[in-house]
């Protein structure tokens, strides 16, 4: 069941304040006045002022009251300690003080804190009596007094100079702030509220002297009241009076008494006088005008919906005292605008709905009482949140509804919501609908049921077609938060508002959808059409009829006589489909009922005003209906070839909007649509003819044509012409007189020339991607041309004639253009963008109002002439030009100039005074000097790759706003930052810089990055806000002084410095510390704990000696590579529990040690693995490879680090303690110079795999490893290990045993007791002569490998009892001469390797086996061999013998050749390697002699 938990819900307290005091001292004086002051402030305060006999019941009651209080005020007076009752109270208060939600404050009334702390004077005398009577309790009392005296509080003598009333005011004010802070912290726990509060506080700007009205708008239930309440709780104490007026809409419905009551409430709340009377609304206004200026107030008016309410409650700013704030919440933005609440100054805030994450959190609080859904309810919770769509009201209602409900109830509730909306939400939302006028209600219902998701302009045309004032109506809906319009112009509506609108349409006839005014559900419509119900009430229809019966569809549409709006989608039927299916859509009568055939009824009503039909099957529209009243027509993916086929000229007299997309349209006669205003033809690729008669006078917009030629005839009223993606169009003829043409947009045409005739009123001309265009002729007089955009043309010249009102000129990618002539007088030119032109010069004439100038990639430009005075030039971007000089002295207002890659620019003059300069970005220039002038508003200074810049740059003394400085890759030697105290980011990379002068205080510096400087010392000064400090490759730096406190420092990166020590100071927020290649550094001091440090990188600090990890408990990545002198790493237990990466390569005793939990350990589950290589005993050096489960931490790293300490003597005992103390170790490998195995291996209870290499002795207690499955012993490099423990057979779980031990002569018999052994591998056991006779008892053995056991002469016959054996190898066991006769009993044996043995004959039983035999040179011999008559003769055996002996001869020859080569190269090798080779050759010669002797004997025998 979805249960509720209170673990994450903040505790609710009964009392705000509990006062502890000695009644006889202060009840009627200080405490009495304090109690009244707290009570007047509205705080619930507990004070025990009843003189009654103290009994046990009262004591319990008092202790409970202490537990139920948030704050405690302890008034210490002279006789406080004489009361055991007070002291018991104090002990209880100190217990509660440990709770973060409860806080105690002492008030030292007529005593000093030291008297209380040390129990001296009156307190000391009181304790003498207590210790005689209650010695045990006295100890607790003393501790409580000492703890309380150390708390922050107030002392009457010092805090208020003995003035009790002032002290009371101070105490009440502080408690008020604390409670406000607590309240605001609770509000911040309201999901998603913290960021919204911050944004609103920015607009409120509390403390400024103006009167400010702030609006909060949004849909019903969206959180407006919650946000206003949170703000009120947080800031109301900062005003002299405050009032929160709820439900203004509801209360003011009674136009007389309602507003009067609200006026009275405001005055009463602020002035505290309940006797204030308001006789009338106008009288209330007069009183408010008279009284409100007396106090700085905070007033919140919640849910306002009429300007009359604001006129009565907050009529004007002059009603209020300066500094006052009025917050208004409403659903209707127009109310705020009409009351002059300023939108431009961000004084109107839109309440955003909750994100999915916030919604889940809020729902979980109401449904479960915790932050996240309880286990098993995650998916259901997501479904609920998806339905709520971020609306807080719905989330809260559903959370409360589903609390403590089982899953079946949840599923049932969710299914119900699909058809029945949540009534509580609908009632709130419908208030906005009810306030609309009738025509706006119809528009709202059309949007909710039909138009949601449409582009705004398309929706306007559809609504205007139906007779509505759509622009006005949609604006009203938007202001009332009923619809939204995205930045792309798409109509949006919250799911619940949409649901509310649809519910309004349905609720009059919930069971009879055919009586609804609007239909949009396909299933309902299909049912209505199939049942032939009465459809006279239907006015609007939206239907996806894919798969519907055409007969039912056309018949049903014919009956809808009042239909005004139809949005229909049918499956497009091609001409071929019509032919094969015998459907003749042009013969409509085939699909109409007989009664309609007689009347010759059309399939669509003549009342239809807007039709959008996708997939229309008819060849002409007149086949469907008369269309006398049709205003808007949109056809997509249709078979329509022409509008009419009978030549009637007055069929579409009212048609204003016509759109065809992806249709079969071949001809279009605009003479049939003489009132047409907008024609949109898109992807009508079969259009061959567009007839435009002289009568087509109202056509204003013509877009997206697909023709080879276009003659616009006498369309003199044409306002907008868009021809896009007509890749075949080679001719465009614009009327000689086209006075109304305002917008011309041509894209992807094949035009070569364009003559605009006399289109003198053209305002916007856009010609792009017409890559064949070589000539563009703009009218001589084009006074209204405002925007000109040319892209990817082949123009060589452009003369703009007298386009003196041009505001924006954009010419890009016209790579042949060598001349651009801008009018001499171009006063309105604001934006100029030139890119990839071949211009050499550019004269901007008198374009004095230019604001943005962007000239880039004009690689031939050598001259740029900016007007003499260009005061408005704000944005300047010059890139890849050949300019040599640039004069900006007469452009005093550039804000963001960018000059990059103008490599020939050697002189750049800035204005003497740059008042508006905000950002200066100069890069890759050859300037030798630069003067920024006076730039008081400069915020960003970036000079990069100015390699010749040598002269010192003086930061202007008045640059108080300078925040970002980047002077990288220049030749500056000195830099004086002057009084630029507000710099936030400073980056320098100057290899010649020897002096950097910074202010003593850098209060706002956040990021400091210094690279390749020649500074020897660096004192950072006071930088309380520093977050990132990087000093890299300042190789001369020997001293670095960091402030004692860097509370916000997050990243510290120091590399290649000559520091000998580093003192970090107090850095509580440090997350990343990187100190690399500081080869002189001996000491790193971390004086205080760094609880947030997660990345510590100290690699290549060769002289670093000690490191304390106890102060970095949360470190995750630690790199100490090549810290060669590191002798001591202090790593307390638990300090490395979060480490995921550790690199100790070359540090201390570690030759290598790299631990990477993220990449190396994903296959390790729940346990850990260790591979340790030790050399040079007893001066150990270790190579360590450690892995562990990524999701666990066993504390093993702290132990392993001890192995690397150079200051510790590593003996076998210490080594054993470290290894055997590792937790959850599953796999252990120890190699090289360890004299013996670690003692206490049996402590590794989880060990499953154990491998020893070159170890001298094995522990006798190895049999105690109960979970050991694999044991590998390799001592082939030394001769010390001579026997295995006799009780090795007690390893009951052992499955794999591998031995490489030269001195072992025999194996213990107990090895035959390993019942689960699956693999036994014995290799290089030169002294082993025989195997235990009982080896046949290993019934689970699958693999038996005996290799290079040269003295082994045979294998026991009992091996033939191992039925499970699959693989047997005797490779290079040169003394083995034969196989057991009964080897054929090994039925499972599949592979046999006898390479390098003396086996010359096979037993007959082997020929019955399905077996592969590998002999010398790796040649395989496969059994069984075909036997004729079932008998195998000796020739078969002889073939095998010859094969085996032949391979032996070849092997002997190879060994001889190898020996000769080794002897020849001996002189070229070092002494050490030579000795090793001599040992190998000696052994080889012994083997060769033995082989040679056997070979001679075989030759003699054969002869």
CSV table of C-alpha atoms in Angstrom, one decimal, residues 1223-1499:
chain,number,residue,atom,x,y,z
A,1223,UNK,CA,38.5,-7.2,3.6
A,1224,UNK,CA,36.4,-9.3,1.2
A,1225,UNK,CA,39.4,-10.4,-0.8
A,1226,UNK,CA,38.4,-12.9,-3.5
A,1227,UNK,CA,41.6,-13.2,-5.5
A,1228,UNK,CA,45.2,-12.9,-4.3
A,1229,UNK,CA,48.5,-13.1,-6.3
A,1230,UNK,CA,51.9,-12.6,-4.7
A,1231,UNK,CA,55.1,-12.7,-6.7
A,1232,UNK,CA,58.9,-12.5,-6.5
A,1233,UNK,CA,61.1,-11.9,-3.5
A,1234,UNK,CA,58.8,-12.7,-0.6
A,1235,UNK,CA,60.6,-15.2,1.7
A,1236,UNK,CA,57.3,-16.8,2.8
A,1237,UNK,CA,53.6,-16.6,2.4
A,1238,UNK,CA,51.8,-14.1,4.7
A,1239,UNK,CA,51.0,-15.5,8.1
A,1240,UNK,CA,47.3,-15.7,8.9
A,1241,UNK,CA,46.0,-16.4,5.4
A,1242,UNK,CA,43.1,-18.2,7.0
A,1243,UNK,CA,41.7,-14.7,7.9
A,1244,UNK,CA,40.9,-14.2,4.3
A,1245,UNK,CA,37.6,-16.0,4.6
A,1246,UNK,CA,36.3,-15.0,1.1
A,1247,UNK,CA,39.5,-16.0,-0.8
A,1248,UNK,CA,38.7,-18.1,-3.8
A,1249,UNK,CA,41.8,-17.7,-6.0
A,1250,UNK,CA,45.4,-17.8,-4.6
A,1251,UNK,CA,48.6,-17.6,-6.6
A,1252,UNK,CA,52.2,-17.6,-5.3
A,1253,UNK,CA,55.2,-16.9,-7.5
A,1254,UNK,CA,58.8,-17.4,-6.4
A,1255,UNK,CA,57.9,-17.9,-2.8
A,1256,UNK,CA,60.2,-19.8,-0.4
A,1257,UNK,CA,57.7,-21.5,1.9
A,1258,UNK,CA,54.0,-22.2,2.1
A,1259,UNK,CA,51.9,-21.8,5.2
A,1260,UNK,CA,50.7,-24.9,6.9
A,1261,UNK,CA,47.3,-23.4,7.7
A,1262,UNK,CA,46.5,-23.0,4.0
A,1263,UNK,CA,43.9,-25.8,4.4
A,1264,UNK,CA,41.7,-23.4,6.4
A,1265,UNK,CA,40.8,-21.5,3.3
A,1266,UNK,CA,37.4,-23.0,3.1
A,1267,UNK,CA,36.3,-21.2,-0.1
A,1268,UNK,CA,39.5,-21.6,-2.0
A,1269,UNK,CA,38.8,-22.8,-5.6
A,1270,UNK,CA,42.1,-22.1,-7.3
A,1271,UNK,CA,45.7,-22.5,-6.1
A,1272,UNK,CA,48.7,-21.7,-8.3
A,1273,UNK,CA,52.3,-22.0,-7.1
A,1274,UNK,CA,55.1,-20.9,-9.4
A,1275,UNK,CA,58.6,-21.1,-8.0
A,1276,UNK,CA,60.3,-22.1,-11.2
A,1277,UNK,CA,62.8,-19.2,-10.8
A,1278,UNK,CA,64.2,-20.4,-7.5
A,1279,UNK,CA,65.0,-23.7,-5.8
A,1280,UNK,CA,63.7,-23.2,-2.3
A,1281,UNK,CA,60.3,-24.7,-2.1
A,1282,UNK,CA,60.8,-28.5,-1.8
A,1283,UNK,CA,57.4,-29.8,-0.7
A,1284,UNK,CA,53.8,-29.0,-0.4
A,1285,UNK,CA,51.8,-29.0,2.9
A,1286,UNK,CA,50.8,-32.6,3.7
A,1287,UNK,CA,47.2,-31.5,4.5
A,1288,UNK,CA,46.6,-29.8,1.1
A,1289,UNK,CA,43.9,-32.4,0.5
A,1290,UNK,CA,41.7,-30.6,3.1
A,1291,UNK,CA,40.9,-27.9,0.6
A,1292,UNK,CA,37.5,-29.3,-0.1
A,1293,UNK,CA,36.4,-26.6,-2.5
A,1294,UNK,CA,39.6,-26.6,-4.6
A,1295,UNK,CA,38.9,-27.0,-8.3
A,1296,UNK,CA,42.2,-25.9,-9.9
A,1297,UNK,CA,45.7,-26.7,-8.8
A,1298,UNK,CA,48.8,-25.5,-10.7
A,1299,UNK,CA,52.4,-26.2,-9.6
A,1300,UNK,CA,55.7,-25.1,-11.1
A,1301,UNK,CA,58.3,-26.1,-8.5
A,1302,UNK,CA,61.7,-27.4,-9.5
A,1303,UNK,CA,62.7,-29.1,-6.2
A,1304,UNK,CA,59.5,-31.0,-5.4
A,1305,UNK,CA,60.2,-34.7,-5.7
A,1306,UNK,CA,56.9,-36.1,-4.6
A,1307,UNK,CA,53.3,-34.9,-4.2
A,1308,UNK,CA,51.5,-35.5,-0.9
A,1309,UNK,CA,49.1,-38.4,-1.0
A,1310,UNK,CA,46.4,-36.1,0.3
A,1311,UNK,CA,46.2,-34.5,-3.0
A,1312,UNK,CA,44.1,-37.4,-4.1
A,1313,UNK,CA,41.4,-36.3,-1.6
A,1314,UNK,CA,40.5,-33.2,-3.6
A,1315,UNK,CA,37.2,-34.5,-4.7
A,1316,UNK,CA,36.2,-31.3,-6.6
A,1317,UNK,CA,39.4,-30.9,-8.4
A,1318,UNK,CA,38.8,-30.2,-12.1
A,1319,UNK,CA,42.2,-29.1,-13.3
A,1320,UNK,CA,45.7,-30.4,-12.2
A,1321,UNK,CA,48.7,-28.7,-13.9
A,1322,UNK,CA,52.2,-29.7,-12.9
A,1323,UNK,CA,54.9,-28.0,-15.0
A,1324,UNK,CA,58.7,-27.6,-14.8
A,1325,UNK,CA,58.9,-29.9,-11.8
A,1326,UNK,CA,62.3,-31.2,-12.8
A,1327,UNK,CA,62.8,-33.3,-9.7
A,1328,UNK,CA,59.3,-34.9,-9.7
A,1329,UNK,CA,59.8,-38.7,-10.3
A,1330,UNK,CA,56.3,-40.0,-9.9
A,1331,UNK,CA,52.7,-39.2,-9.2
A,1332,UNK,CA,50.7,-40.6,-6.3
A,1333,UNK,CA,49.2,-44.0,-7.0
A,1334,UNK,CA,45.8,-42.9,-5.8
A,1335,UNK,CA,45.5,-40.2,-8.5
A,1336,UNK,CA,42.7,-42.2,-10.0
A,1337,UNK,CA,40.4,-41.1,-7.1
A,1338,UNK,CA,40.1,-37.6,-8.7
A,1339,UNK,CA,36.8,-38.4,-10.3
A,1340,UNK,CA,36.0,-34.8,-11.2
A,1341,UNK,CA,39.3,-34.2,-13.0
A,1342,UNK,CA,38.9,-32.8,-16.5
A,1343,UNK,CA,42.4,-31.7,-17.3
A,1344,UNK,CA,45.7,-33.3,-16.3
A,1345,UNK,CA,48.7,-31.4,-17.5
A,1346,UNK,CA,52.2,-32.8,-16.9
A,1347,UNK,CA,54.8,-30.7,-18.7
A,1348,UNK,CA,58.6,-30.5,-18.6
A,1349,UNK,CA,58.8,-33.0,-15.7
A,1350,UNK,CA,62.0,-34.5,-17.1
A,1351,UNK,CA,62.5,-37.2,-14.4
A,1352,UNK,CA,58.9,-38.4,-14.5
A,1353,UNK,CA,59.1,-41.9,-16.0
A,1354,UNK,CA,55.5,-42.8,-16.2
A,1355,UNK,CA,52.0,-42.2,-15.0
A,1356,UNK,CA,50.1,-44.6,-12.7
A,1357,UNK,CA,47.7,-47.0,-14.2
A,1358,UNK,CA,45.1,-45.7,-11.8
A,1359,UNK,CA,44.7,-42.7,-14.1
A,1360,UNK,CA,42.6,-44.9,-16.3
A,1361,UNK,CA,39.9,-44.7,-13.6
A,1362,UNK,CA,39.3,-41.0,-14.1
A,1363,UNK,CA,36.3,-41.3,-16.3
A,1364,UNK,CA,35.7,-37.5,-16.6
A,1365,UNK,CA,39.2,-36.8,-18.0
A,1366,UNK,CA,39.1,-34.9,-21.3
A,1367,UNK,CA,42.6,-33.5,-21.7
A,1368,UNK,CA,45.9,-35.2,-20.9
A,1369,UNK,CA,49.3,-33.6,-21.6
A,1370,UNK,CA,52.7,-35.2,-21.1
A,1371,UNK,CA,54.5,-32.6,-23.2
A,1372,UNK,CA,58.3,-32.5,-22.8
A,1373,UNK,CA,58.3,-35.1,-20.1
A,1374,UNK,CA,61.3,-36.6,-21.8
A,1375,UNK,CA,61.7,-39.7,-19.5
A,1376,UNK,CA,58.1,-41.0,-20.2
A,1377,UNK,CA,58.4,-44.0,-22.5
A,1378,UNK,CA,54.9,-45.5,-22.6
A,1379,UNK,CA,51.3,-44.9,-21.8
A,1380,UNK,CA,49.1,-47.1,-19.5
A,1381,UNK,CA,47.8,-50.1,-21.4
A,1382,UNK,CA,44.2,-49.4,-20.3
A,1383,UNK,CA,44.2,-45.8,-21.5
A,1384,UNK,CA,41.3,-46.8,-23.7
A,1385,UNK,CA,39.1,-46.8,-20.6
A,1386,UNK,CA,39.2,-43.0,-20.6
A,1387,UNK,CA,36.1,-42.6,-22.7
A,1388,UNK,CA,35.9,-38.8,-22.3
A,1389,UNK,CA,39.5,-38.2,-23.3
A,1390,UNK,CA,39.5,-36.0,-26.4
A,1391,UNK,CA,43.1,-34.6,-26.5
A,1392,UNK,CA,46.4,-36.2,-25.8
A,1393,UNK,CA,49.8,-34.3,-26.1
A,1394,UNK,CA,53.0,-36.4,-26.1
A,1395,UNK,CA,55.2,-33.8,-27.6
A,1396,UNK,CA,58.9,-34.3,-26.5
A,1397,UNK,CA,58.4,-37.7,-24.8
A,1398,UNK,CA,60.1,-41.0,-25.4
A,1399,UNK,CA,56.9,-42.7,-26.3
A,1400,UNK,CA,57.4,-44.8,-29.4
A,1401,UNK,CA,54.5,-47.1,-29.3
A,1402,UNK,CA,50.8,-46.8,-28.4
A,1403,UNK,CA,48.9,-49.4,-26.5
A,1404,UNK,CA,46.3,-51.2,-28.6
A,1405,UNK,CA,43.4,-49.8,-26.5
A,1406,UNK,CA,44.1,-46.3,-27.8
A,1407,UNK,CA,43.0,-47.2,-31.3
A,1408,UNK,CA,39.4,-47.7,-30.2
A,1409,UNK,CA,39.2,-44.1,-28.9
A,1410,UNK,CA,37.9,-40.9,-30.5
A,1411,UNK,CA,41.1,-39.1,-29.8
A,1412,UNK,CA,43.4,-36.4,-31.1
A,1413,UNK,CA,47.1,-36.9,-30.4
A,1414,UNK,CA,49.7,-34.1,-30.7
A,1415,UNK,CA,53.2,-35.2,-31.3
A,1416,UNK,CA,56.4,-33.2,-31.9
A,1417,UNK,CA,56.2,-30.1,-34.1
A,1418,UNK,CA,52.6,-29.8,-33.1
A,1419,UNK,CA,51.4,-32.4,-35.7
A,1420,UNK,CA,48.2,-34.0,-34.8
A,1421,UNK,CA,47.2,-37.7,-35.3
A,1422,UNK,CA,43.6,-38.5,-35.2
A,1423,UNK,CA,42.2,-41.8,-33.8
A,1424,UNK,CA,40.4,-44.0,-34.7
A,1425,UNK,CA,42.0,-45.0,-37.9
A,1426,UNK,CA,40.0,-47.0,-40.5
A,1427,UNK,CA,40.4,-50.7,-39.9
A,1428,UNK,CA,39.5,-53.3,-42.5
A,1429,UNK,CA,37.7,-56.3,-41.2
A,1430,UNK,CA,37.8,-54.8,-37.7
A,1431,UNK,CA,41.5,-55.8,-37.2
A,1432,UNK,CA,44.4,-53.3,-36.7
A,1433,UNK,CA,47.8,-54.7,-37.7
A,1434,UNK,CA,51.3,-53.7,-36.5
A,1435,UNK,CA,51.9,-51.5,-39.5
A,1436,UNK,CA,49.4,-49.0,-38.2
A,1437,UNK,CA,51.3,-48.8,-35.0
A,1438,UNK,CA,54.6,-48.6,-36.9
A,1439,UNK,CA,53.3,-45.6,-38.8
A,1440,UNK,CA,52.7,-43.8,-35.6
A,1441,UNK,CA,56.1,-44.8,-34.2
A,1442,UNK,CA,57.9,-43.5,-37.2
A,1443,UNK,CA,55.9,-40.3,-37.1
A,1444,UNK,CA,56.8,-39.7,-33.4
A,1445,UNK,CA,60.5,-40.6,-33.9
A,1446,UNK,CA,60.8,-38.4,-37.0
A,1447,UNK,CA,59.5,-35.4,-35.0
A,1448,UNK,CA,62.0,-36.1,-32.3
A,1449,UNK,CA,64.9,-36.0,-34.8
A,1450,UNK,CA,63.7,-32.6,-36.1
A,1451,UNK,CA,63.4,-31.3,-32.5
A,1452,UNK,CA,67.0,-32.4,-31.8
A,1453,UNK,CA,68.3,-30.5,-34.9
A,1454,UNK,CA,66.5,-27.3,-33.8
A,1455,UNK,CA,68.0,-27.5,-30.3
A,1456,UNK,CA,71.5,-27.9,-31.7
A,1457,UNK,CA,71.1,-24.8,-34.0
A,1458,UNK,CA,69.7,-22.7,-31.1
A,1459,UNK,CA,72.7,-23.6,-28.9
A,1460,UNK,CA,75.1,-22.5,-31.7
A,1461,UNK,CA,73.3,-19.2,-32.1
A,1462,UNK,CA,73.4,-18.5,-28.3
A,1463,UNK,CA,77.1,-19.2,-28.1
A,1464,UNK,CA,77.8,-16.9,-31.1
A,1465,UNK,CA,75.9,-13.9,-29.5
A,1466,UNK,CA,77.2,-14.3,-26.0
A,1467,UNK,CA,79.7,-11.5,-26.2
A,1468,UNK,CA,77.1,-8.9,-27.1
A,1469,UNK,CA,75.1,-9.4,-23.9
A,1470,UNK,CA,75.5,-7.9,-20.4
A,1471,UNK,CA,77.1,-10.0,-17.6
A,1472,UNK,CA,73.8,-10.6,-15.8
A,1473,UNK,CA,72.0,-11.8,-18.9
A,1474,UNK,CA,75.1,-13.8,-19.9
A,1475,UNK,CA,75.0,-15.7,-16.6
A,1476,UNK,CA,71.3,-16.5,-17.1
A,1477,UNK,CA,72.0,-17.8,-20.6
A,1478,UNK,CA,74.8,-20.0,-19.3
A,1479,UNK,CA,72.5,-21.7,-16.9
A,1480,UNK,CA,69.9,-22.2,-19.6
A,1481,UNK,CA,72.6,-23.6,-22.0
A,1482,UNK,CA,73.9,-25.9,-19.4
A,1483,UNK,CA,70.5,-27.4,-18.9
A,1484,UNK,CA,69.9,-27.6,-22.6
A,1485,UNK,CA,73.2,-29.4,-23.1
A,1486,UNK,CA,72.2,-32.0,-20.5
A,1487,UNK,CA,69.0,-32.6,-22.3
A,1488,UNK,CA,70.7,-32.7,-25.6
A,1489,UNK,CA,73.2,-35.3,-24.4
A,1490,UNK,CA,70.4,-37.4,-23.1
A,1491,UNK,CA,68.5,-37.1,-26.3
A,1492,UNK,CA,71.6,-37.8,-28.4
A,1493,UNK,CA,72.3,-41.0,-26.4
A,1494,UNK,CA,68.7,-42.1,-26.9
A,1495,UNK,CA,68.9,-41.3,-30.6
A,1496,UNK,CA,72.1,-43.3,-31.0
A,1497,UNK,CA,70.6,-46.3,-29.2
A,1498,UNK,CA,67.5,-46.1,-31.5
A,1499,UNK,CA,69.8,-46.0,-34.6
